Coordinates of C-alpha atoms in Angstrom, one line a residue:
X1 CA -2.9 183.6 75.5
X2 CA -4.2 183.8 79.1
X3 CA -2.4 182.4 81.8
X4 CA -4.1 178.8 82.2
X5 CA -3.5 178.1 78.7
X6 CA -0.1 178.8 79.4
X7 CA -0.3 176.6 82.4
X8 CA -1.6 173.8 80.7
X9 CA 0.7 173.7 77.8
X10 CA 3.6 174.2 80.0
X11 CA 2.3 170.7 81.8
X12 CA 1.5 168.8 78.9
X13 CA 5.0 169.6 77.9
X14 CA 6.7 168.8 81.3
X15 CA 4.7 165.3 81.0
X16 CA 7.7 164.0 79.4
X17 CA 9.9 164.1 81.8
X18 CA 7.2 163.5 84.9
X19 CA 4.7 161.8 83.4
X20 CA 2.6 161.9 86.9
X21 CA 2.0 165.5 86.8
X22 CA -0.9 166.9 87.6
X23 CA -3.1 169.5 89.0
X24 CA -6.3 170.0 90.4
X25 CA -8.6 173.1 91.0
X26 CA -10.8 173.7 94.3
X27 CA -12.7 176.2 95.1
X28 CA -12.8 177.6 99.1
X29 CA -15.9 176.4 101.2
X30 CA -15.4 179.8 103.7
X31 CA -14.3 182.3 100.7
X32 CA -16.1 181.4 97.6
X33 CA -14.5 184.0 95.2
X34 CA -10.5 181.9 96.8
X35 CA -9.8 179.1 94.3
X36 CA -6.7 176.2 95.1
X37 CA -4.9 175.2 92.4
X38 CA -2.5 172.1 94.0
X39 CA 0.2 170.9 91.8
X40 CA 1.2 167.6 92.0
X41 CA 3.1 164.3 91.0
X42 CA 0.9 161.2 91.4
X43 CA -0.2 161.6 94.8
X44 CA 2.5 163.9 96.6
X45 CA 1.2 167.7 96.2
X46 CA 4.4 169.7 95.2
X47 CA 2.6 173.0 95.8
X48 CA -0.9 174.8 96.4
X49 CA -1.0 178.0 95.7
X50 CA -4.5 179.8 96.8
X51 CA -5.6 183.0 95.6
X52 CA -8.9 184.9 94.8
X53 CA -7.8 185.4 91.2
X54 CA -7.6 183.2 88.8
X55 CA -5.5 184.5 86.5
X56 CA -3.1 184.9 89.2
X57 CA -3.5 182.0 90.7
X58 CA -2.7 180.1 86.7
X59 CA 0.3 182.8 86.6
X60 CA 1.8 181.6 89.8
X61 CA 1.5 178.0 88.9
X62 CA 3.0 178.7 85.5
X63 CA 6.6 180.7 87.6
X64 CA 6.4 177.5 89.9
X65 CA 6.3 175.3 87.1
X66 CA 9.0 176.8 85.3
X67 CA 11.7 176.8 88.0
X68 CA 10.4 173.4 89.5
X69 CA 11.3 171.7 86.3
X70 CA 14.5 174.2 85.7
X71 CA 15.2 172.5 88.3
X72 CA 14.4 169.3 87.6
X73 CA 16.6 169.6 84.6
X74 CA 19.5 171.2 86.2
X75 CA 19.4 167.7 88.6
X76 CA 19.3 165.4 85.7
X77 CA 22.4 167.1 83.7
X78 CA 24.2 167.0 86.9
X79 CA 23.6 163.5 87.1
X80 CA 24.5 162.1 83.5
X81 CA 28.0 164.3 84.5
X82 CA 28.1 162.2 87.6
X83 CA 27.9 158.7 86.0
X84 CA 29.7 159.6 82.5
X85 CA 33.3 160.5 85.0

């Protein structure tokens, strides 16, 4: 599986929890081969990550991904802790 597969399915999974996620991909007006992927939730972009390729630039956004809803997670549990003491 190549890595913007894995990106993808990795978001349609996270939907669940943050059911604004999104992304968009744009390609560089001054470097044509540079590609933006921006990661966001509704409006607010979480993070752009730019680089000239695209399997790279999927493979980042996957690692990003991952740890931003590790995260996530991590601040949910701590907060059902919080309001079940």
């Amino acid at each position: 599986m190549d890595s913007k597969t894995e990106y993808i399915n990795l978001e349609i999974a996270c939907k669940r929890y943050i059911p604004k996620l999104n992304h968009h991909v744009y390609e560089s007006i001054l470097k044509p081969d540079e590609q933006f992927l921006k990661i966001q939730i509704g409006d607010e972009v979480i993070r752009t990550i730019r680089e000239e390729e695209a399997e790279i630039m999927w493979y980042s956004g996957k690692l990003y991904l991952e740890n931003y809803m590790k995260a996530f997670m991590e601040g949910k549990e701590n907060e059902r802790n919080y309001q079940s003491q």
